[in-house]
PDB file of C-alpha atoms in Angstrom:
ATOM      1  CA  MET A   1      -0.268  -0.083   0.247  1.00  0.00           C
ATOM      2  CA  GLY A   2       1.306   3.224  -0.828  1.00  0.00           C
ATOM      3  CA  LEU A   3       1.636   6.520   1.160  1.00  0.00           C
ATOM      4  CA  GLN A   4      -1.190   8.580   1.839  1.00  0.00           C
ATOM      5  CA  GLU A   5      -0.989  11.378   0.021  1.00  0.00           C
ATOM      6  CA  LEU A   6      -2.290  15.746   0.792  1.00  0.00           C
ATOM      7  CA  ARG A   7      -2.852  17.260  -2.120  1.00  0.00           C
ATOM      8  CA  PHE A   8      -2.282  21.282  -3.211  1.00  0.00           C
ATOM      9  CA  ARG A   9      -2.941  23.693  -5.387  1.00  0.00           C
ATOM     10  CA  ALA A  10       0.782  24.191  -7.014  1.00  0.00           C
ATOM     11  CA  THR A  11      -0.029  28.340  -5.231  1.00  0.00           C
ATOM     12  CA  HIS A  12       0.823  26.443  -1.996  1.00  0.00           C
ATOM     13  CA  LEU A  13       4.428  25.405  -3.145  1.00  0.00           C
ATOM     14  CA  ASP A  14       6.549  27.968  -2.030  1.00  0.00           C
ATOM     15  CA  ALA A  15       4.356  28.882   0.903  1.00  0.00           C
ATOM     16  CA  VAL A  16       5.046  25.323   2.443  1.00  0.00           C
ATOM     17  CA  ARG A  17       8.699  24.774   1.335  1.00  0.00           C
ATOM     18  CA  ALA A  18       9.371  28.283   3.320  1.00  0.00           C
ATOM     19  CA  GLY A  19       7.459  26.684   6.259  1.00  0.00           C
ATOM     20  CA  THR A  20       4.860  29.485   6.443  1.00  0.00           C
ATOM     21  CA  LYS A  21       2.056  26.829   5.548  1.00  0.00           C
ATOM     22  CA  ARG A  22       1.857  23.950   8.083  1.00  0.00           C
ATOM     23  CA  ILE A  23      -1.526  23.479   8.349  1.00  0.00           C
ATOM     24  CA  THR A  24      -4.445  22.476   5.663  1.00  0.00           C
ATOM     25  CA  MET A  25      -8.195  21.825   6.408  1.00  0.00           C
ATOM     26  CA  ARG A  26      -9.928  18.825   4.708  1.00  0.00           C
ATOM     27  CA  TYR A  27     -13.686  17.999   4.180  1.00  0.00           C
ATOM     28  CA  ASN A  28     -14.463  14.293   3.782  1.00  0.00           C
ATOM     29  CA  ASP A  29     -11.016  13.231   3.032  1.00  0.00           C
ATOM     30  CA  PRO A  30      -9.739  10.965   5.881  1.00  0.00           C
ATOM     31  CA  VAL A  31      -6.318  11.195   6.780  1.00  0.00           C
ATOM     32  CA  GLU A  32      -3.854   9.666   9.520  1.00  0.00           C
ATOM     33  CA  VAL A  33      -1.060  10.864  11.888  1.00  0.00           C
ATOM     34  CA  GLY A  34       1.795   9.564  10.266  1.00  0.00           C
ATOM     35  CA  PRO A  35       4.203   9.550   6.809  1.00  0.00           C
ATOM     36  CA  VAL A  36       2.475  11.249   3.670  1.00  0.00           C
ATOM     37  CA  THR A  37       3.384  12.690   0.188  1.00  0.00           C
ATOM     38  CA  LEU A  38       2.562  16.222  -0.477  1.00  0.00           C
ATOM     39  CA  VAL A  39       1.544  16.520  -3.774  1.00  0.00           C
ATOM     40  CA  PHE A  40       1.203  19.769  -6.070  1.00  0.00           C
ATOM     41  CA  GLU A  41      -0.826  20.049  -8.905  1.00  0.00           C
ATOM     42  CA  PHE A  42       1.663  21.254 -12.002  1.00  0.00           C
ATOM     43  CA  ASP A  43       1.715  19.894 -15.318  1.00  0.00           C
ATOM     44  CA  GLU A  44       4.089  17.502 -14.006  1.00  0.00           C
ATOM     45  CA  GLU A  45       3.170  16.844  -9.776  1.00  0.00           C
ATOM     46  CA  VAL A  46       5.781  18.049  -7.584  1.00  0.00           C
ATOM     47  CA  ARG A  47       5.957  15.317  -4.788  1.00  0.00           C
ATOM     48  CA  LEU A  48       7.615  16.516  -1.278  1.00  0.00           C
ATOM     49  CA  PRO A  49       7.795  14.008   2.011  1.00  0.00           C
ATOM     50  CA  GLY A  50       6.064  14.913   5.096  1.00  0.00           C
ATOM     51  CA  ARG A  51       4.797  13.927   7.571  1.00  0.00           C
ATOM     52  CA  ILE A  52       0.915  14.763   9.241  1.00  0.00           C
ATOM     53  CA  VAL A  53       1.957  15.862  12.863  1.00  0.00           C
ATOM     54  CA  TRP A  54      -1.587  15.539  14.286  1.00  0.00           C
ATOM     55  CA  THR A  55      -5.137  16.015  13.307  1.00  0.00           C
ATOM     56  CA  VAL A  56      -8.591  17.480  15.002  1.00  0.00           C
ATOM     57  CA  ALA A  57     -11.786  17.596  14.002  1.00  0.00           C
ATOM     58  CA  LYS A  58     -14.065  20.690  14.523  1.00  0.00           C
ATOM     59  CA  ARG A  59     -17.055  22.514  12.964  1.00  0.00           C
ATOM     60  CA  VAL A  60     -16.284  25.126  10.279  1.00  0.00           C
ATOM     61  CA  ASP A  61     -17.863  27.951  12.311  1.00  0.00           C
ATOM     62  CA  ALA A  62     -15.343  26.963  15.150  1.00  0.00           C
ATOM     63  CA  VAL A  63     -12.465  27.323  13.116  1.00  0.00           C
ATOM     64  CA  THR A  64     -10.056  29.684  15.385  1.00  0.00           C
ATOM     65  CA  GLU A  65      -8.719  33.558  13.815  1.00  0.00           C
ATOM     66  CA  GLU A  66      -5.060  31.505  14.366  1.00  0.00           C
ATOM     67  CA  GLU A  67      -6.128  28.477  12.282  1.00  0.00           C
ATOM     68  CA  ALA A  68      -7.356  30.702   9.620  1.00  0.00           C
ATOM     69  CA  LEU A  69      -4.054  32.837   9.097  1.00  0.00           C
ATOM     70  CA  GLU A  70      -2.043  30.005   9.462  1.00  0.00           C
ATOM     71  CA  ASP A  71      -3.629  28.350   6.485  1.00  0.00           C
ATOM     72  CA  GLY A  72      -3.308  31.273   4.385  1.00  0.00           C
ATOM     73  CA  PHE A  73      -6.834  32.642   4.698  1.00  0.00           C
ATOM     74  CA  ALA A  74      -7.810  36.250   5.434  1.00  0.00           C
ATOM     75  CA  GLY A  75      -9.371  35.113   8.688  1.00  0.00           C
ATOM     76  CA  ALA A  76     -12.273  32.887   9.941  1.00  0.00           C
ATOM     77  CA  HIS A  77     -14.682  34.475   8.148  1.00  0.00           C
ATOM     78  CA  ASP A  78     -12.816  33.817   5.068  1.00  0.00           C
ATOM     79  CA  VAL A  79     -12.383  29.982   5.398  1.00  0.00           C
ATOM     80  CA  ILE A  80     -16.077  28.951   3.661  1.00  0.00           C
ATOM     81  CA  ALA A  81     -15.578  31.168   0.701  1.00  0.00           C
ATOM     82  CA  GLY A  82     -11.723  30.048   0.465  1.00  0.00           C
ATOM     83  CA  LEU A  83     -12.614  26.605   0.279  1.00  0.00           C
ATOM     84  CA  SER A  84     -15.612  26.921  -1.450  1.00  0.00           C
ATOM     85  CA  SER A  85     -13.851  26.038  -4.917  1.00  0.00           C
ATOM     86  CA  TYR A  86     -12.803  22.651  -3.159  1.00  0.00           C
ATOM     87  CA  TYR A  87     -15.999  21.818  -1.241  1.00  0.00           C
ATOM     88  CA  PRO A  88     -18.829  24.084  -2.920  1.00  0.00           C
ATOM     89  CA  ASP A  89     -21.574  22.322  -0.551  1.00  0.00           C
ATOM     90  CA  LEU A  90     -19.598  23.449   2.579  1.00  0.00           C
ATOM     91  CA  LYS A  91     -21.671  24.739   5.401  1.00  0.00           C
ATOM     92  CA  PRO A  92     -20.883  26.464   8.867  1.00  0.00           C
ATOM     93  CA  ASN A  93     -22.095  23.482  10.956  1.00  0.00           C
ATOM     94  CA  ASP A  94     -20.092  20.748   8.723  1.00  0.00           C
ATOM     95  CA  GLU A  95     -17.227  19.447  10.252  1.00  0.00           C
ATOM     96  CA  LEU A  96     -14.020  19.496   8.702  1.00  0.00           C
ATOM     97  CA  VAL A  97     -10.414  17.949   9.736  1.00  0.00           C
ATOM     98  CA  ILE A  98      -7.368  20.359  10.465  1.00  0.00           C
ATOM     99  CA  VAL A  99      -4.190  19.038   9.603  1.00  0.00           C
ATOM    100  CA  ARG A 100      -0.936  19.912  10.836  1.00  0.00           C
ATOM    101  CA  PHE A 101       1.941  18.727   8.844  1.00  0.00           C
ATOM    102  CA  GLU A 102       5.799  18.839   8.315  1.00  0.00           C
ATOM    103  CA  LEU A 103       8.302  18.512   5.557  1.00  0.00           C
ATOM    104  CA  VAL A 104      10.834  15.391   6.452  1.00  0.00           C
ATOM    105  CA  TYR A 105      14.020  15.372   4.727  1.00  0.00           C
ATOM    106  CA  PRO A 106      17.332  13.523   5.835  1.00  0.00           C
ATOM    107  CA  ARG A 107      19.501  15.413   8.195  1.00  0.00           C
ATOM    108  CA  ARG A 108      23.113  16.260   7.542  1.00  0.00           C
ATOM    109  CA  MET A 109      24.977  13.814  10.277  1.00  0.00           C
ATOM    110  CA  HIS A 110      28.306  14.951   9.442  1.00  0.00           C
ATOM    111  CA  THR A 111      31.296  15.399   6.933  1.00  0.00           C
ATOM    112  CA  ALA A 112      33.171  12.203   6.431  1.00  0.00           C
ATOM    113  CA  LEU A 113      36.797  12.178   5.221  1.00  0.00           C
ATOM    114  CA  ASP A 114      39.067   9.597   3.967  1.00  0.00           C
ATOM    115  CA  ALA A 115      42.609   9.067   5.830  1.00  0.00           C
ATOM    116  CA  THR A 116      45.452   6.453   5.889  1.00  0.00           C
ATOM    117  CA  ASP A 117      45.890   7.627   9.408  1.00  0.00           C
ATOM    118  CA  ALA A 118      42.462   8.037  10.672  1.00  0.00           C
ATOM    119  CA  ARG A 119      43.620   8.676  14.184  1.00  0.00           C
ATOM    120  CA  GLY A 120      46.197  11.134  13.339  1.00  0.00           C
ATOM    121  CA  LEU A 121      43.641  13.212  11.201  1.00  0.00           C
ATOM    122  CA  ALA A 122      40.988  12.992  13.916  1.00  0.00           C
ATOM    123  CA  GLU A 123      43.567  14.221  16.724  1.00  0.00           C
ATOM    124  CA  PHE A 124      44.159  17.326  14.248  1.00  0.00           C
ATOM    125  CA  TYR A 125      40.703  18.415  13.947  1.00  0.00           C
ATOM    126  CA  ARG A 126      39.830  17.262  17.249  1.00  0.00           C
ATOM    127  CA  ASP A 127      42.868  20.134  18.469  1.00  0.00           C
ATOM    128  CA  LEU A 128      42.083  22.330  15.381  1.00  0.00           C
ATOM    129  CA  LEU A 129      38.239  22.965  16.079  1.00  0.00           C
ATOM    130  CA  GLY A 130      37.829  21.961  19.689  1.00  0.00           C
ATOM    131  CA  LEU A 131      36.011  19.012  19.785  1.00  0.00           C
ATOM    132  CA  ARG A 132      36.003  15.570  21.091  1.00  0.00           C
ATOM    133  CA  PHE A 133      35.706  11.867  20.575  1.00  0.00           C
ATOM    134  CA  ARG A 134      32.857  10.046  20.412  1.00  0.00           C
ATOM    135  CA  PRO A 135      33.221   7.194  23.027  1.00  0.00           C
ATOM    136  CA  GLY A 136      33.922   4.050  21.538  1.00  0.00           C
ATOM    137  CA  ASP A 137      34.882   3.877  18.492  1.00  0.00           C
ATOM    138  CA  ASP A 138      37.967   2.201  16.977  1.00  0.00           C
ATOM    139  CA  ASP A 139      40.776   3.609  14.598  1.00  0.00           C
ATOM    140  CA  THR A 140      39.062   2.677  11.810  1.00  0.00           C
ATOM    141  CA  TRP A 141      36.273   5.088  12.266  1.00  0.00           C
ATOM    142  CA  ILE A 142      36.132   7.995  14.267  1.00  0.00           C
ATOM    143  CA  VAL A 143      33.524  10.696  15.264  1.00  0.00           C
ATOM    144  CA  LEU A 144      34.196  14.109  16.329  1.00  0.00           C
ATOM    145  CA  LEU A 145      31.629  15.765  18.405  1.00  0.00           C
ATOM    146  CA  ASP A 146      30.709  19.302  19.562  1.00  0.00           C
ATOM    147  CA  ALA A 147      30.477  20.790  23.320  1.00  0.00           C
ATOM    148  CA  ASP A 148      26.767  19.759  22.731  1.00  0.00           C
ATOM    149  CA  GLY A 149      27.277  16.034  21.673  1.00  0.00           C
ATOM    150  CA  ASN A 150      26.177  17.014  17.914  1.00  0.00           C
ATOM    151  CA  ARG A 151      28.089  15.292  15.327  1.00  0.00           C
ATOM    152  CA  GLN A 152      30.546  17.552  12.838  1.00  0.00           C
ATOM    153  CA  LEU A 153      33.367  14.983  11.658  1.00  0.00           C
ATOM    154  CA  ALA A 154      34.095  11.757  10.873  1.00  0.00           C
ATOM    155  CA  ILE A 155      37.255  10.005   9.760  1.00  0.00           C
ATOM    156  CA  GLN A 156      37.761   6.996   8.021  1.00  0.00           C
ATOM    157  CA  GLN A 157      40.442   4.785   7.870  1.00  0.00           C
ATOM    158  CA  VAL A 158      41.324   3.771   4.198  1.00  0.00           C
ATOM    159  CA  ALA A 159      44.572   1.905   2.980  1.00  0.00           C
ATOM    160  CA  GLU A 160      45.809   3.997   0.129  1.00  0.00           C
ATOM    161  CA  LEU A 161      44.680   7.626  -0.796  1.00  0.00           C
ATOM    162  CA  LYS A 162      46.065   9.823  -3.329  1.00  0.00           C
ATOM    163  CA  ARG A 163      46.608  13.554  -1.840  1.00  0.00           C
ATOM    164  CA  SER A 164      44.557  16.061  -3.337  1.00  0.00           C
ATOM    165  CA  THR A 165      45.948  18.206  -6.147  1.00  0.00           C
ATOM    166  CA  TRP A 166      43.343  20.745  -5.772  1.00  0.00           C
ATOM    167  CA  PRO A 167      43.252  23.453  -7.846  1.00  0.00           C
ATOM    168  CA  SER A 168      45.080  21.560 -10.253  1.00  0.00           C
ATOM    169  CA  PRO A 169      42.287  18.330 -11.366  1.00  0.00           C
ATOM    170  CA  GLU A 170      44.726  15.747 -11.176  1.00  0.00           C
ATOM    171  CA  VAL A 171      43.289  14.397  -7.930  1.00  0.00           C
ATOM    172  CA  PRO A 172      40.043  15.720  -6.820  1.00  0.00           C
ATOM    173  CA  MET A 173      38.757  16.842  -3.191  1.00  0.00           C
ATOM    174  CA  GLN A 174      38.049  13.750  -1.423  1.00  0.00           C
ATOM    175  CA  ALA A 175      35.105  14.094   1.095  1.00  0.00           C
ATOM    176  CA  HIS A 176      31.381  12.232   1.490  1.00  0.00           C
ATOM    177  CA  LEU A 177      28.236  13.601   3.627  1.00  0.00           C
ATOM    178  CA  ASP A 178      26.132  11.258   5.565  1.00  0.00           C
ATOM    179  CA  TYR A 179      22.438  12.099   5.878  1.00  0.00           C
ATOM    180  CA  ALA A 180      20.447  10.088   8.418  1.00  0.00           C
ATOM    181  CA  VAL A 181      16.844   8.952   8.733  1.00  0.00           C
ATOM    182  CA  PRO A 182      14.961   7.310  11.828  1.00  0.00           C
ATOM    183  CA  SER A 183      13.325   4.108  10.345  1.00  0.00           C
ATOM    184  CA  VAL A 184      14.435   1.782   7.873  1.00  0.00           C
ATOM    185  CA  GLU A 185      10.696   2.614   6.014  1.00  0.00           C
ATOM    186  CA  GLU A 186      12.407   6.031   5.726  1.00  0.00           C
ATOM    187  CA  LEU A 187      15.262   4.978   4.637  1.00  0.00           C
ATOM    188  CA  GLU A 188      13.620   3.123   1.789  1.00  0.00           C
ATOM    189  CA  ARG A 189      11.279   5.882   0.815  1.00  0.00           C
ATOM    190  CA  HIS A 190      14.026   8.329   0.822  1.00  0.00           C
ATOM    191  CA  ARG A 191      16.558   6.066  -1.287  1.00  0.00           C
ATOM    192  CA  LYS A 192      13.535   5.869  -3.899  1.00  0.00           C
ATOM    193  CA  ARG A 193      13.229   9.841  -3.974  1.00  0.00           C
ATOM    194  CA  ALA A 194      17.089   9.864  -4.300  1.00  0.00           C
ATOM    195  CA  GLU A 195      17.371   7.601  -7.477  1.00  0.00           C
ATOM    196  CA  ASP A 196      14.091   9.358  -8.610  1.00  0.00           C
ATOM    197  CA  LEU A 197      16.318  12.693  -8.424  1.00  0.00           C
ATOM    198  CA  GLY A 198      18.842  11.119 -10.704  1.00  0.00           C
ATOM    199  CA  ALA A 199      21.189   9.356  -7.791  1.00  0.00           C
ATOM    200  CA  ARG A 200      22.267   6.109  -8.227  1.00  0.00           C
ATOM    201  CA  VAL A 201      22.812   2.842  -5.552  1.00  0.00           C
ATOM    202  CA  LEU A 202      26.366   2.541  -5.615  1.00  0.00           C
ATOM    203  CA  HIS A 203      26.177   0.100  -2.182  1.00  0.00           C
ATOM    204  CA  ASP A 204      23.302  -1.816  -0.529  1.00  0.00           C
ATOM    205  CA  ARG A 205      23.526  -2.739   3.035  1.00  0.00           C
ATOM    206  CA  ALA A 206      19.792  -2.121   4.195  1.00  0.00           C
ATOM    207  CA  ALA A 207      19.760  -5.334   5.160  1.00  0.00           C
ATOM    208  CA  ASP A 208      22.270  -5.147   8.201  1.00  0.00           C
ATOM    209  CA  ALA A 209      20.324  -5.009  11.651  1.00  0.00           C
ATOM    210  CA  GLY A 210      22.951  -2.936  13.069  1.00  0.00           C
ATOM    211  CA  GLU A 211      23.308   0.315  10.530  1.00  0.00           C
ATOM    212  CA  PRO A 212      21.077  -0.322   7.463  1.00  0.00           C
ATOM    213  CA  LEU A 213      22.447   1.937   4.737  1.00  0.00           C
ATOM    214  CA  TYR A 214      22.767   3.014   0.950  1.00  0.00           C
ATOM    215  CA  VAL A 215      25.798   4.227   0.061  1.00  0.00           C
ATOM    216  CA  LEU A 216      24.689   6.707  -3.328  1.00  0.00           C
ATOM    217  CA  ALA A 217      26.186   8.875  -6.284  1.00  0.00           C
ATOM    218  CA  ASP A 218      24.611  12.190  -6.731  1.00  0.00           C
ATOM    219  CA  PRO A 219      24.272  13.193 -10.274  1.00  0.00           C
ATOM    220  CA  ALA A 220      27.853  14.250 -10.625  1.00  0.00           C
ATOM    221  CA  GLY A 221      29.359  10.906  -9.413  1.00  0.00           C
ATOM    222  CA  HIS A 222      30.119  12.224  -5.742  1.00  0.00           C
ATOM    223  CA  PRO A 223      28.889   9.566  -3.224  1.00  0.00           C
ATOM    224  CA  PHE A 224      26.865   9.825  -0.029  1.00  0.00           C
ATOM    225  CA  CYS A 225      25.605   7.610   2.609  1.00  0.00           C
ATOM    226  CA  LEU A 226      22.033   7.100   3.807  1.00  0.00           C
ATOM    227  CA  LEU A 227      21.513   5.351   6.800  1.00  0.00           C
ATOM    228  CA  VAL A 228      19.084   4.944   9.682  1.00  0.00           C
ATOM    229  CA  ALA A 229      20.729   6.390  13.194  1.00  0.00           C
ATOM    230  CA  ASP A 230      19.632   8.695  16.253  1.00  0.00           C
ATOM    231  CA  LEU A 231      20.920  11.976  16.069  1.00  0.00           C
TER     232      LEU A 231
END
């Protein structure tokens, strides 16, 4: 079964992306708290990953001024007129569902650097940036945290590494980004979305019970990891 959808007119896209619109009102249109795809009705649909945070049912004439304004209406008095093109028979005593939603994207965990001496490079960045080591890491994968415990850098041990010749193009800059999602279901959702946007899977470790992940290449070939992790 596919994800539930919330459909919007194209004119709402900029406000949703900017975060100024996070409420929508629906009539006879069942929705549930959880993952949702936000669909904007251009000639070629724009589809964004989201989550319904909560829903509340109330009569049209009980919608507050604040709720109406947050949904983009001129005020509570404008709700029926504003929804008339969607629901032409809507009446003041009809029950609406007010839906609060948010966009949900993978979150950057850290930037990962390759090194033939991972511990030495980690010591360099720890001292340079005032970071600290994450407890328990061995010398093959070292995560550096800031004072609040947020990941800032990861250093990965490799057997060989050609030094970058940048700005000369012979050997390019060498690094990759890690992006975290909260569950295996979200991992598959965002992997598919990345592929739809032009990425390709380089390595599939989604079945790893300890740390499910994909390594993908962006359209220019830069690798990045998409994995299940708590931040």
